[in-house]
Short mmCIF file of C-alpha atoms and ligand atoms in Angstrom, two decimals:
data_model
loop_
_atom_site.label_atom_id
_atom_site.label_comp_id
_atom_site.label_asym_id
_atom_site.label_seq_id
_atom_site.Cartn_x
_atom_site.Cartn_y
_atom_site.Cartn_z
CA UNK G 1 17.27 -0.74 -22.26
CA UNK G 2 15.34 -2.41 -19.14
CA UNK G 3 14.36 -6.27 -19.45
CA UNK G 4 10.84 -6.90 -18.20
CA UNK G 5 8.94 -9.98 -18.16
CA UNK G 6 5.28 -9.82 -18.38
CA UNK G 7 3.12 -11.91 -17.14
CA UNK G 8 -0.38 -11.92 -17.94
CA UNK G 9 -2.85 -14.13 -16.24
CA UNK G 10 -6.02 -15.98 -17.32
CA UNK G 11 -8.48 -13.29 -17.16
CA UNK G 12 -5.83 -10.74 -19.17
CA UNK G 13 -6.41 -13.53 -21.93
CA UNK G 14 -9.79 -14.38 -21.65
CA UNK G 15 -11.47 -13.48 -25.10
CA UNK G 16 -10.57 -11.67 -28.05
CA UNK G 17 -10.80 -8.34 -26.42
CA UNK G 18 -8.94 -9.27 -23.23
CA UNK G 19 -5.71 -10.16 -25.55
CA UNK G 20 -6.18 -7.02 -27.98
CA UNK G 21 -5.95 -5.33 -24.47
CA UNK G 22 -3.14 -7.04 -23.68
CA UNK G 23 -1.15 -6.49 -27.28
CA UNK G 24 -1.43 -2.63 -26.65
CA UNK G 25 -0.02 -3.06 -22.81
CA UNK G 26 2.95 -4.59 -24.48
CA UNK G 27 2.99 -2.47 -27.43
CA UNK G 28 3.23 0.34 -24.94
CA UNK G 29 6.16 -0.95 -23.12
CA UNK G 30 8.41 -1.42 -26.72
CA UNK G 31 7.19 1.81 -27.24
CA UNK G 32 8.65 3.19 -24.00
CA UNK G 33 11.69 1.59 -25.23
CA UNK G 34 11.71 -1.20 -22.92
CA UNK G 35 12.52 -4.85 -23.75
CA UNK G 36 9.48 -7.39 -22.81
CA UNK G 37 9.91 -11.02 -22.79
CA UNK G 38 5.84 -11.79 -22.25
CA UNK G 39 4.59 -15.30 -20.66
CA UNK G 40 0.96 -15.69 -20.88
CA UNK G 41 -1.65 -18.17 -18.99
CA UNK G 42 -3.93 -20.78 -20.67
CA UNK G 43 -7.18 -18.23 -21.08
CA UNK G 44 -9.16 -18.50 -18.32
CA UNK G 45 -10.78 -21.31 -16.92
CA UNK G 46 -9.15 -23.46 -19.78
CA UNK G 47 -7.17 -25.31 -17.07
CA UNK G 48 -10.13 -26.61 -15.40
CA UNK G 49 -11.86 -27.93 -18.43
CA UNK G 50 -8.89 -29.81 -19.27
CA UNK G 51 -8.73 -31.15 -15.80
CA UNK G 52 -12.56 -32.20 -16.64
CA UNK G 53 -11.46 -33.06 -19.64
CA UNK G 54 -9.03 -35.89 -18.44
CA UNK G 55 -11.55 -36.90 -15.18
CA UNK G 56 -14.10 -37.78 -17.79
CA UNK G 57 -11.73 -39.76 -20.09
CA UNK G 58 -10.28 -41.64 -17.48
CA UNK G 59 -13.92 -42.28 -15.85
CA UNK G 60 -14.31 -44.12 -19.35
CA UNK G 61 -16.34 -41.22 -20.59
CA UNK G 62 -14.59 -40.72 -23.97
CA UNK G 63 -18.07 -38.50 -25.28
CA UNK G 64 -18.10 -36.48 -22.26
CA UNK G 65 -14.62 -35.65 -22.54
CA UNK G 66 -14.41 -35.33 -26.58
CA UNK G 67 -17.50 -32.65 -25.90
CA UNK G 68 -15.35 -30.84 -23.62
CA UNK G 69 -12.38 -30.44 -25.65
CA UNK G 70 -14.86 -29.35 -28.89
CA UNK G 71 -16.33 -26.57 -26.86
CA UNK G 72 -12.42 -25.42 -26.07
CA UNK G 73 -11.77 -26.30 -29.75
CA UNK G 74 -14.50 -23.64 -31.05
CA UNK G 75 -13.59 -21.38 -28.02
CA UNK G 76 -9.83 -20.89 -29.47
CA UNK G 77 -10.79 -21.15 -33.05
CA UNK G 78 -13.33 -18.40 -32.47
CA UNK G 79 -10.92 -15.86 -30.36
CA UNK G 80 -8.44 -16.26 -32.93
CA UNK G 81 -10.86 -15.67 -36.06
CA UNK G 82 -12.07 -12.57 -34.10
CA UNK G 83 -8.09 -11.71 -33.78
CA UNK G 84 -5.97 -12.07 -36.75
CA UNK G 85 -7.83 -10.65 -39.65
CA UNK G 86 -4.97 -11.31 -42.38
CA UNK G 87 -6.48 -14.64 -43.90
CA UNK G 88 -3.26 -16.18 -43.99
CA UNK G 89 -1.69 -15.59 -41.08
CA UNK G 90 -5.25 -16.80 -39.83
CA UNK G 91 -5.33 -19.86 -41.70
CA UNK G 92 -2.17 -20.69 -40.52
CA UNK G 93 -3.05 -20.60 -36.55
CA UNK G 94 -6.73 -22.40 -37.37
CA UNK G 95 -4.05 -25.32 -38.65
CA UNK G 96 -1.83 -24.83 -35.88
CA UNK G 97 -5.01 -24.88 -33.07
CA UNK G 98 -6.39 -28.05 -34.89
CA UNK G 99 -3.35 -29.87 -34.88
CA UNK G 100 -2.77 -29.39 -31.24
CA UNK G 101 -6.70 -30.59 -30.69
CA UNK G 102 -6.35 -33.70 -33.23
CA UNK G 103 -3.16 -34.53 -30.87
CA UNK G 104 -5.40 -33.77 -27.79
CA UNK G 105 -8.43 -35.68 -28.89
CA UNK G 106 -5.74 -38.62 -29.66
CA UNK G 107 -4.88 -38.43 -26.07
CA UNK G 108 -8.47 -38.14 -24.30
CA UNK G 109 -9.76 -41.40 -26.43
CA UNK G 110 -6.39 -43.65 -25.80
CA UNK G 111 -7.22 -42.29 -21.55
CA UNK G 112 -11.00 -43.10 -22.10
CA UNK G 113 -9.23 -46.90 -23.48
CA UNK G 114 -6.82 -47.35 -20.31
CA UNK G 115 -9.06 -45.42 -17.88
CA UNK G 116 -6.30 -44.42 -15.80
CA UNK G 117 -4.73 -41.09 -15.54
CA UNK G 118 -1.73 -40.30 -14.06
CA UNK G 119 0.28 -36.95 -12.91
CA UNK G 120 1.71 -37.53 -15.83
CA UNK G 121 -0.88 -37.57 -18.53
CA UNK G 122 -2.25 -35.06 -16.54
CA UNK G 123 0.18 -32.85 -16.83
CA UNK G 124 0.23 -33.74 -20.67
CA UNK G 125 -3.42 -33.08 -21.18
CA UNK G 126 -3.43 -29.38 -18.52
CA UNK G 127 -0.37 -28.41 -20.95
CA UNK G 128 -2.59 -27.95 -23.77
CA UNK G 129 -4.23 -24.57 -22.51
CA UNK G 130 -0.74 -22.90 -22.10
CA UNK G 131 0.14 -24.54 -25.65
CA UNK G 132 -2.93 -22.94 -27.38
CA UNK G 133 -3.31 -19.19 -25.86
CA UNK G 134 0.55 -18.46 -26.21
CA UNK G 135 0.61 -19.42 -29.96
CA UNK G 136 -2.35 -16.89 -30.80
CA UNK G 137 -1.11 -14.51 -28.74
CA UNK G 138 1.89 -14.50 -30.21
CA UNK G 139 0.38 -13.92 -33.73
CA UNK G 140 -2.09 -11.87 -32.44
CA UNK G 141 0.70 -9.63 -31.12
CA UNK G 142 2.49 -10.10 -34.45
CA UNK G 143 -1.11 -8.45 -36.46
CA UNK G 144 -0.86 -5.82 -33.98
CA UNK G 145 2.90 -4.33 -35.00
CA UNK G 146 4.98 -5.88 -32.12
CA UNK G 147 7.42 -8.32 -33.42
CA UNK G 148 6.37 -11.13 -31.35
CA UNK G 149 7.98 -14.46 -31.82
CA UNK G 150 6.51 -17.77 -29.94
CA UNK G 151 8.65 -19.77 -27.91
CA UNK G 152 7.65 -23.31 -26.68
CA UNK G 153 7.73 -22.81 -22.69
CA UNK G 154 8.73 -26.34 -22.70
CA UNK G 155 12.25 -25.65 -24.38
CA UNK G 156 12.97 -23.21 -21.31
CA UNK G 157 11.66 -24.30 -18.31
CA UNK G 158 13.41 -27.49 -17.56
CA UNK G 159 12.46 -29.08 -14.21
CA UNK G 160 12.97 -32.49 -12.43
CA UNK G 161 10.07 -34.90 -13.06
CA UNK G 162 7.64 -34.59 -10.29
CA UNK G 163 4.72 -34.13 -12.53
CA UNK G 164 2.20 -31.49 -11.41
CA UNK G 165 3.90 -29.42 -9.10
CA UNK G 166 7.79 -30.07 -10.91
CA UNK G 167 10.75 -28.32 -9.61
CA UNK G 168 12.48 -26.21 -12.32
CA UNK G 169 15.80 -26.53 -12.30
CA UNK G 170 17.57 -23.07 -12.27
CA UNK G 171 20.73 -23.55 -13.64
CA UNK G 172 19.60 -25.29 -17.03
CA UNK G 173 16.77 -22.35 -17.17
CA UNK G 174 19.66 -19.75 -17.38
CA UNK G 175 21.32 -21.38 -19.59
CA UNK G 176 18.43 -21.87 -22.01
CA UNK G 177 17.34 -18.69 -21.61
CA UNK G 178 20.84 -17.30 -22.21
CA UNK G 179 21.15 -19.02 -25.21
CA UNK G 180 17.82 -18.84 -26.81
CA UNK G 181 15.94 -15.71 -25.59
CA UNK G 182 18.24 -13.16 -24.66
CA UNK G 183 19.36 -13.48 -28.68
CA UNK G 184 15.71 -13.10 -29.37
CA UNK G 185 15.45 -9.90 -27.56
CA UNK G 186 19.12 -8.60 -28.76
CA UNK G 187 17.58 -8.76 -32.09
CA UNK G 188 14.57 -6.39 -31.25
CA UNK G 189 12.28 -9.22 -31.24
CA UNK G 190 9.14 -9.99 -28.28
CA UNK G 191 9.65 -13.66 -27.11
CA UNK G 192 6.13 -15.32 -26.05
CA UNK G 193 5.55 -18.66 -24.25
CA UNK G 194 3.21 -20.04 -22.19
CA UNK G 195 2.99 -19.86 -18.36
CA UNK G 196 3.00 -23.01 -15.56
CA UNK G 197 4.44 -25.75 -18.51
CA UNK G 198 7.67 -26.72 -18.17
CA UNK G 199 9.60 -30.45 -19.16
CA UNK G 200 12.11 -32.96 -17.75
CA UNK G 201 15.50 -34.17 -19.21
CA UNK G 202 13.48 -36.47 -20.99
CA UNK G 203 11.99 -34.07 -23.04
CA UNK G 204 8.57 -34.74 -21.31
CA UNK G 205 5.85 -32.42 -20.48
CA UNK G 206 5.11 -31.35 -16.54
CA UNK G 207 3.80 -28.21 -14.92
CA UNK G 208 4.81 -25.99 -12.26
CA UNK G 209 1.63 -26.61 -10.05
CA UNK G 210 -1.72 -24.66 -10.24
CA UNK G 211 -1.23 -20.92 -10.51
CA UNK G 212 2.10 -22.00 -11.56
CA UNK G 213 2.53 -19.31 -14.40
CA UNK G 214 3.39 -16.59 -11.87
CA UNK G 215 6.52 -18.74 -11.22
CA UNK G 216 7.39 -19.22 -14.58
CA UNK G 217 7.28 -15.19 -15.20
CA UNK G 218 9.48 -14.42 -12.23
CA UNK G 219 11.97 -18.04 -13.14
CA UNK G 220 12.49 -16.33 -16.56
CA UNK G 221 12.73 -12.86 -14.77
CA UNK G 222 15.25 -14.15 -12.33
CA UNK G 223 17.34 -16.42 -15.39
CA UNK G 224 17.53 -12.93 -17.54
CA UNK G 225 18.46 -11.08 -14.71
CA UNK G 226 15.40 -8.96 -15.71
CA UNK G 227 14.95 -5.49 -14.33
CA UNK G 228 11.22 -5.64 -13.11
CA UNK G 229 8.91 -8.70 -13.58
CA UNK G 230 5.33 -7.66 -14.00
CA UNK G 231 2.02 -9.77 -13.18
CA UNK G 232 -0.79 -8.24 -14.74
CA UNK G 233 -4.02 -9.56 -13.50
CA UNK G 234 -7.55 -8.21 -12.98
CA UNK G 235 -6.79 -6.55 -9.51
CA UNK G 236 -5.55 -3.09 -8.77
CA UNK G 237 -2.59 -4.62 -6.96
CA UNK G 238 -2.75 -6.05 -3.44
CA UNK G 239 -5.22 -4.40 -1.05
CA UNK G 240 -5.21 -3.64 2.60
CA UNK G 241 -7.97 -6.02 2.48
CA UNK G 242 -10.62 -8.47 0.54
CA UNK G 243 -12.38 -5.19 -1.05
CA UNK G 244 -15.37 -7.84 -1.47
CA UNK G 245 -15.21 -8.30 2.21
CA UNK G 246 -14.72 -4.49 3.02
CA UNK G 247 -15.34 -1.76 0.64
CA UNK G 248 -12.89 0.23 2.78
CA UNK G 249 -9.70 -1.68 1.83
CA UNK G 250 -6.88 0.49 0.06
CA UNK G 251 -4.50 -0.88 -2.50
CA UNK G 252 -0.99 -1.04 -1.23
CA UNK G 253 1.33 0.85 -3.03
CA UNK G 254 4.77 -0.92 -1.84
CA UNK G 255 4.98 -3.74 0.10
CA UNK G 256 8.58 -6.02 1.01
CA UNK G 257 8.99 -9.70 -0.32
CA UNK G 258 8.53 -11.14 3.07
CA UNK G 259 5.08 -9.37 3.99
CA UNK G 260 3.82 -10.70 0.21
CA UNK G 261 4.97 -13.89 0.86
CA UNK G 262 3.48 -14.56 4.21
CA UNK G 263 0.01 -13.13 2.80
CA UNK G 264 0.44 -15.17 -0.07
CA UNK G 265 0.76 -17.85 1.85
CA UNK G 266 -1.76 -17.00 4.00
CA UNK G 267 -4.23 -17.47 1.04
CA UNK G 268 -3.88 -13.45 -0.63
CA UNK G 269 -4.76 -14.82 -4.34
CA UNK G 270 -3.29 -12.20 -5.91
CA UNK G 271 0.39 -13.84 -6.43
CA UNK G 272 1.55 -17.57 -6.57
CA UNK G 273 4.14 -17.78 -3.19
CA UNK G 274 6.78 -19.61 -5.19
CA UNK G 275 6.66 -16.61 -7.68
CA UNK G 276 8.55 -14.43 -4.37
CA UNK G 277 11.37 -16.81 -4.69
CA UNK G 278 13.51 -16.72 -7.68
CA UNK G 279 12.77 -12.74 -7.46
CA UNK G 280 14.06 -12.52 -4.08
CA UNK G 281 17.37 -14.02 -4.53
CA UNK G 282 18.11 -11.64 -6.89
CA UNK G 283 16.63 -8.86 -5.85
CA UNK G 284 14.49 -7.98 -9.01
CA UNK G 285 11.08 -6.16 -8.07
CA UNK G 286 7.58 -7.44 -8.87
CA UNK G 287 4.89 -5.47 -10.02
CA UNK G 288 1.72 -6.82 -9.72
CA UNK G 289 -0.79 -4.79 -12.01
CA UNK G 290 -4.64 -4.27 -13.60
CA UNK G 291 -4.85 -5.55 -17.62
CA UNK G 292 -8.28 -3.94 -17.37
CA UNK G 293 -7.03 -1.02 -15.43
CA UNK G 294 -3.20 -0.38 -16.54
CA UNK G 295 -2.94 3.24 -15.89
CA UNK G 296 -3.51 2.39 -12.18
CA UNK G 297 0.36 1.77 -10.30
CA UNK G 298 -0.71 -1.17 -8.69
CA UNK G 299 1.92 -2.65 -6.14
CA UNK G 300 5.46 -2.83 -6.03
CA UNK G 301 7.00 -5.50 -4.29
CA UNK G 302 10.56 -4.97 -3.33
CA UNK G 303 12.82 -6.34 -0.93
CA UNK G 304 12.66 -3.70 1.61
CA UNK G 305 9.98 -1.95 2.16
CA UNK G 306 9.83 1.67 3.65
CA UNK G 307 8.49 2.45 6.87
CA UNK G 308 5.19 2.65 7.08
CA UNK G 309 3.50 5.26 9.66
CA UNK G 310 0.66 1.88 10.10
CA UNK G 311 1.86 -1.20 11.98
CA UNK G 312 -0.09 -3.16 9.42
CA UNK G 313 -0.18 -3.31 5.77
CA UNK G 314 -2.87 -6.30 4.89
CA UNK G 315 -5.46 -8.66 6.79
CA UNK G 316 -5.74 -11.87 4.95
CA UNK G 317 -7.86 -14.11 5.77
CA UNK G 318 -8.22 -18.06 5.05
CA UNK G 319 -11.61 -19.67 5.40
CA UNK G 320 -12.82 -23.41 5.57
CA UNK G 321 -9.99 -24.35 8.09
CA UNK G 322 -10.38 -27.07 10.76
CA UNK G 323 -8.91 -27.13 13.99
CA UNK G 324 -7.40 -29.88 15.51
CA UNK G 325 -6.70 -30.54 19.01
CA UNK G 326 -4.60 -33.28 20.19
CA UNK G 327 -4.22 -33.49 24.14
CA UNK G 328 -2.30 -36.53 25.87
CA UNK G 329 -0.95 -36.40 29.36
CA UNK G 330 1.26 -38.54 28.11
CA UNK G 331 3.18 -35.48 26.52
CA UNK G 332 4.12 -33.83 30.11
CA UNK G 333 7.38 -33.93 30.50
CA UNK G 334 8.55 -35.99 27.47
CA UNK G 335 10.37 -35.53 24.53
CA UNK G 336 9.56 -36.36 20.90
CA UNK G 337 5.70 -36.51 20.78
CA UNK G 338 5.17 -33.54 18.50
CA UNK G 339 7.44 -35.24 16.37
CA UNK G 340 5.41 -38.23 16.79
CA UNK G 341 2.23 -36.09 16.07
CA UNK G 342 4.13 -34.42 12.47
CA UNK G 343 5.07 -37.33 11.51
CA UNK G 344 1.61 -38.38 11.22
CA UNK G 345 0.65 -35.84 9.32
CA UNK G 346 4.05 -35.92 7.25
CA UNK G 347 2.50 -39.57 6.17
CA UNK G 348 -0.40 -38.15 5.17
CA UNK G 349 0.60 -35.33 3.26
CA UNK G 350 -1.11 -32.93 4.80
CA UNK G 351 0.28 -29.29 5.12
CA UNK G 352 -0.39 -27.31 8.45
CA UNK G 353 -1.00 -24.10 8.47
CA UNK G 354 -1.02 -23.21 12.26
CA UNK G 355 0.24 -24.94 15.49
CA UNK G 356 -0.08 -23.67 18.87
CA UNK G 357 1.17 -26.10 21.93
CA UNK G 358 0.74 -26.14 25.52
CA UNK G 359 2.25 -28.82 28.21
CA UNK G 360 -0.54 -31.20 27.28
CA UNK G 361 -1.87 -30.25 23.54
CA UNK G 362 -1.35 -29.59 21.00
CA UNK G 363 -3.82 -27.40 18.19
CA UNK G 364 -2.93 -27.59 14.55
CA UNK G 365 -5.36 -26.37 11.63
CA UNK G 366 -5.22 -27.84 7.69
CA UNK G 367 -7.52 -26.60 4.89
CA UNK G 368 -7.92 -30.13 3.66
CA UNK G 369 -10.80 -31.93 5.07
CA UNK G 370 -10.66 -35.43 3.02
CA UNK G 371 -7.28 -36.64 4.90
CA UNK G 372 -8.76 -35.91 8.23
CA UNK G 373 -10.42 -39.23 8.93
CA UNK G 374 -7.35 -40.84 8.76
CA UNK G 375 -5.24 -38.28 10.25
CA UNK G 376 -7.54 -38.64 13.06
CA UNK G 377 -7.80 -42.80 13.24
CA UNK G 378 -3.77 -42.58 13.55
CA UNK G 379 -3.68 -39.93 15.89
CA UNK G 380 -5.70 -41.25 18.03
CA UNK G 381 -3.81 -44.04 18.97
CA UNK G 382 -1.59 -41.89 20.64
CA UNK G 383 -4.18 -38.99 21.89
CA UNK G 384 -7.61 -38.10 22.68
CA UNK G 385 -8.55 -36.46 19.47
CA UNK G 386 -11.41 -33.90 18.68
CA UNK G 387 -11.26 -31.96 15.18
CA UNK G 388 -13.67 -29.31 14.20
CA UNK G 389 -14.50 -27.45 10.92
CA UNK G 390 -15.67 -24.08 9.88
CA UNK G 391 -13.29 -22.08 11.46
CA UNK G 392 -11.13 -19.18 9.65
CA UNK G 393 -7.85 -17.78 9.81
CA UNK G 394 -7.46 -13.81 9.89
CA UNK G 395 -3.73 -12.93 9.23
CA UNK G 396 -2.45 -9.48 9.79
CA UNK G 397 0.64 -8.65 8.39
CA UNK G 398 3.29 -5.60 8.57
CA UNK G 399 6.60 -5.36 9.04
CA UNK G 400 6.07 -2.15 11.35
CA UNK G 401 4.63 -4.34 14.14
CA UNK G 402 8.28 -5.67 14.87
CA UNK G 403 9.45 -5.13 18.26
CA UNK G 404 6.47 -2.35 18.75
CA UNK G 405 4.42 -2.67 22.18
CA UNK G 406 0.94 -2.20 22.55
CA UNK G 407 0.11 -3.90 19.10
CA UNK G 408 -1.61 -7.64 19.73
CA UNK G 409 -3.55 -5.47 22.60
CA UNK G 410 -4.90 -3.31 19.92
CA UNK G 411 -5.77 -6.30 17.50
CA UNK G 412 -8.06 -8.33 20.88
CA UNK G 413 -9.70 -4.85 21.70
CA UNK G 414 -10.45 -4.32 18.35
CA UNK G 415 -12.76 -7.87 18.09
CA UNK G 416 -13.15 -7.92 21.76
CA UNK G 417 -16.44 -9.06 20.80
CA UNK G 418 -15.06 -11.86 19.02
CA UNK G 419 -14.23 -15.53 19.99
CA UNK G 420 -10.56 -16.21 19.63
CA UNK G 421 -9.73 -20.28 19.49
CA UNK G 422 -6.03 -19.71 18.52
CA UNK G 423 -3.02 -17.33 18.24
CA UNK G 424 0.18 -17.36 16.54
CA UNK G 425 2.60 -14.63 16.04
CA UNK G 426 4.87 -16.05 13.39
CA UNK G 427 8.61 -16.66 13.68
CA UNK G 428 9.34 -13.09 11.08
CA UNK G 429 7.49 -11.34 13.52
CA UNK G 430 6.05 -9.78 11.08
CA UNK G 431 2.77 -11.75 11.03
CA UNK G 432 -0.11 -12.36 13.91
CA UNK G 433 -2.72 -14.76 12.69
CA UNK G 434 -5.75 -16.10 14.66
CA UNK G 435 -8.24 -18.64 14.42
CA UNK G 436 -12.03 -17.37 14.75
CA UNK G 437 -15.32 -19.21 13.90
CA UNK G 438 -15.87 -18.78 10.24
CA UNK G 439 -19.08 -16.89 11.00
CA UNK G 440 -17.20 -14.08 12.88
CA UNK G 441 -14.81 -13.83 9.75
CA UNK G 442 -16.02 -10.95 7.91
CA UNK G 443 -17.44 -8.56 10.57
CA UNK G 444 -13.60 -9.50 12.60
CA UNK G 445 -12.05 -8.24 9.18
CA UNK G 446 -14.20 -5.26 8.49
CA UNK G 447 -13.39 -3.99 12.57
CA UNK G 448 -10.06 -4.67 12.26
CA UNK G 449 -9.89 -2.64 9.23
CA UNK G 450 -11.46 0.34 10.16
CA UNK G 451 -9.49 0.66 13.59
CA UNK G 452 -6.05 0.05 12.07
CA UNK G 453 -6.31 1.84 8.81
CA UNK G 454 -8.64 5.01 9.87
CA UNK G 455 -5.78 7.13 9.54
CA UNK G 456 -4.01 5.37 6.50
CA UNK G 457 -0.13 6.41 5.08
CA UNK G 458 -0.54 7.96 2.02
CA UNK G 459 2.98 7.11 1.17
CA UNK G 460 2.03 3.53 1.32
CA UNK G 461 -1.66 3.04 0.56
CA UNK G 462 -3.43 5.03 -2.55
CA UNK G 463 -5.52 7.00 -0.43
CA UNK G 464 -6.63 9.61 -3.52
CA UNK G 465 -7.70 5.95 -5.14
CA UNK G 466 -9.76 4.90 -2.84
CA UNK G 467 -12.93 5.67 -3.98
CA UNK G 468 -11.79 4.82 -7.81
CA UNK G 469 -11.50 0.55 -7.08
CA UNK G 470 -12.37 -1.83 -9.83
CA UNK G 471 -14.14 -4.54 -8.42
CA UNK G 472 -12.55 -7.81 -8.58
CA UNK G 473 -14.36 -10.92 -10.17
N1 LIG P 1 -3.31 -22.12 -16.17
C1 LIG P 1 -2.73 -22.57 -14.95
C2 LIG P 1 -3.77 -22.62 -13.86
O1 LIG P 1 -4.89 -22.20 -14.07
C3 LIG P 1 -1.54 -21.78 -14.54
C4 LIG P 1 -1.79 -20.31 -14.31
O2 LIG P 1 -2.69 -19.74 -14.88
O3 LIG P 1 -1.05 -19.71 -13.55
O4 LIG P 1 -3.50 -23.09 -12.80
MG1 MG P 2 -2.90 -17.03 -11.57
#
């Protein structure tokens, strides 16, 4: 019987109606006789009250923060009321959800005392919205007729201890999973557990980073040796294109691991980039799908990818970049000044997105604007230094456009009217990004789109659908 970990994001466990959704998704996959181990999110927008939450203690406002965590105390107390009708099954999670708030509140006051919050309390306080939704799902699930069982996340998913964006560590995964899931599901039984929480040796609570529950679905996918990993969010799958941006755009039926990593990186918010990884290496295929819309297919991401009759399959684009341009003459001829230049913004943490040299500059472009000052006072001592915001990335990825001719002519003609500050055809080849005034953005996308998917592969893109999208939030 096939092994399939679903994941199901924030908005797939918004309110009582999202998770009763939800329930009979699952329910239909025991039904078709498959085996789902199910990790859920914190319901949606949780995360970022906690966050509040913990800004507010640690500002010393214990009120503000206690008000917070009330309104998330009556949010889950309500959902699960409107859940799990048998009064004591209910009774028992209304214990359960105040007990995890009374340890919560405990938390936010002894923050609001110390006023200082670090990655680690942080990561202590976020865990909390994972914590909650996973234990009512898991009895909401259980009122429903699947034999759901919860699991703590933070039994599984052991990482290293860099709080807030830890590294799970993938040999004591397996083994936990070996020895206390796989049993779970040998015995006919649905394991739940909370997305994105994970802890270190010392039994200690971190996360995965934000968005990080993808990567716990497709770490227990990859530990089980699972046959298909599913994300279930409120998307039709990945589309040619933001269907916001262009009402054209076409959900993609298949697409390879290396064309939806580069768009994830590239900003696509569809799928957490780390979530490609532990799927890759073993080859298990992703399914990223609708909760509000689960007939639809959605998209299949596999290692290869067919050939595709278009040279493209997405256009991503990233917004509220800045450019940089560093130009020394100093650099003619030499040898180690873009090390010189990295290194700068190494020190500074700062991840680049695009760099693009010539014998005397050199452009890079971050999404981060509040390390720039400095970035800049150091680089400057070295270079003349200009920076400027505002500008966007358009990505266009496919691996079709591989050793093909003709194809970065057809992407210039087709914004001719546009004004180009960078290019970069990534190393895969299988990406061409540019860097256009922010402005441009939208009307670059929507020409783009109509010249390259006018006459779109129905083998790859759900043509029929087209005119049947559900409009993301
Ligand atoms: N709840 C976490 C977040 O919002 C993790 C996730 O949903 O993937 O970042
Ligand atoms: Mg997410």
């Amino acid at each position: 019987m096939s092994l399939v970990v679903m994941k199901f994001g924030g908005t797939s466990v918004e309110d009582a109606a999202a998770i009763a959704r939800t329930a009979a998704i699952v329910a239909g996959r025991v039904a078709a006789g498959k085996r789902p181990v199910v990790v859920v999110s914190a319901m949606s927008k949780v995360t970022d009250q906690l966050l509040a939450c913990a800004a507010a203690a640690s500002r010393g406002d214990r009120t503000g923060a206690l008000a917070i965590s009330q309104r998330l105390r009556s949010r889950h107390r309500d959902t699960a009321a409107a859940l799990i009708k048998d009064a004591k099954n209910c009774g028992a999670i209304q214990t359960a959800i105040e007990q995890e708030f009374e340890t919560l509140d405990e938390v936010l006051r002894g923050l609001a005392a110390i006023l200082e919050l670090t990655p680690r309390i942080s990561d202590l306080i976020v865990s909390y919205g994972e914590r909650l939704s996973s234990v009512m799902i898991a009895e909401a699930f259980k009122e429903r007729g699947i034999n759901s069982v919860h699991i703590d996340a933070r039994e599984i998913i052991l990482t290293d201890s860099q709080y807030q964006k830890a590294i799970p560590q993938d040999d004591l995964i397996e083994e936990r999973c070996t020895r206390l899931v796989l049993p779970l599901l040998d015995a006919g039984q649905v394991p739940v557990m909370g997305g994105f929480i994970g802890s270190n040796e010392a039994g200690i609570t971190t996360t995965l980073g934000r968005g990080g529950s993808d990567f716990t679905g497709a770490l227990i996918g990859g530990a089980l040796h699972a046959d298909a990993i599913e994300i279930w969010t409120d998307v039709n799958g990945i589309m040619t294109t933001d269907p916001r941006i262009c009402p054209d755009a076409l959900r993609v039926k298949e697409i390879s691991f290396e064309e939806a990593a580069e768009l994830a990186y590239f900003g696509a918010k569809v799928l957490h980039p780390a979530t490609i990884l532990p799927a890759v290496r073993k080859n298990i295929p992703v399914l990223v799908l609708n909760s509000k819309n689960p007939s639809n297919d959605g998209t299949r991401i596999i290692s290869l990818a067919p050939h595709c009759r278009s040279p493209f399959k997405c256009i991503a684009l990233k917004r509220k970049l800045t450019i940089i341009d560093v130009v020394a003459s100093r650099m003619l001829m030499t040898h180690g000044y873009l090390k010189t230049v990295f290194d700068i913004f190494d020190k500074h943490q700062c991840p680049v997105d695009m760099v693009s040299t010539s014998e005397v500059s050199v452009s890079v472009t971050v999404d981060s604007t509040d390390k720039l000052p400095a970035i800049a006072a150091d680089l400057s001592r070295i270079a003349d230094v200009k920076y400027e915001g505002c500008k966007a990335l358009i990505c266009m990825v496919g691996e079709d456009i591989r050793g093909q001719r003709g194809i970065s002519a057809q992407v210039f003609a087709a914004i001719k009217h546009v004004n180009v500050r960078m290019i970069s055809q990534g190393a895969s080849e299988i990406n061409m990004s540019f860097m256009i005034e922010e402005e441009d953005a939208e009307e670059a996308v929507r020409s783009l789109h109509a010249y390259f998917f006018k006459d779109p592969d129905p083998a790859i893109f759900d043509v029929e659908g087209r005119n049947t999208l559900v409009t993301p939030q």
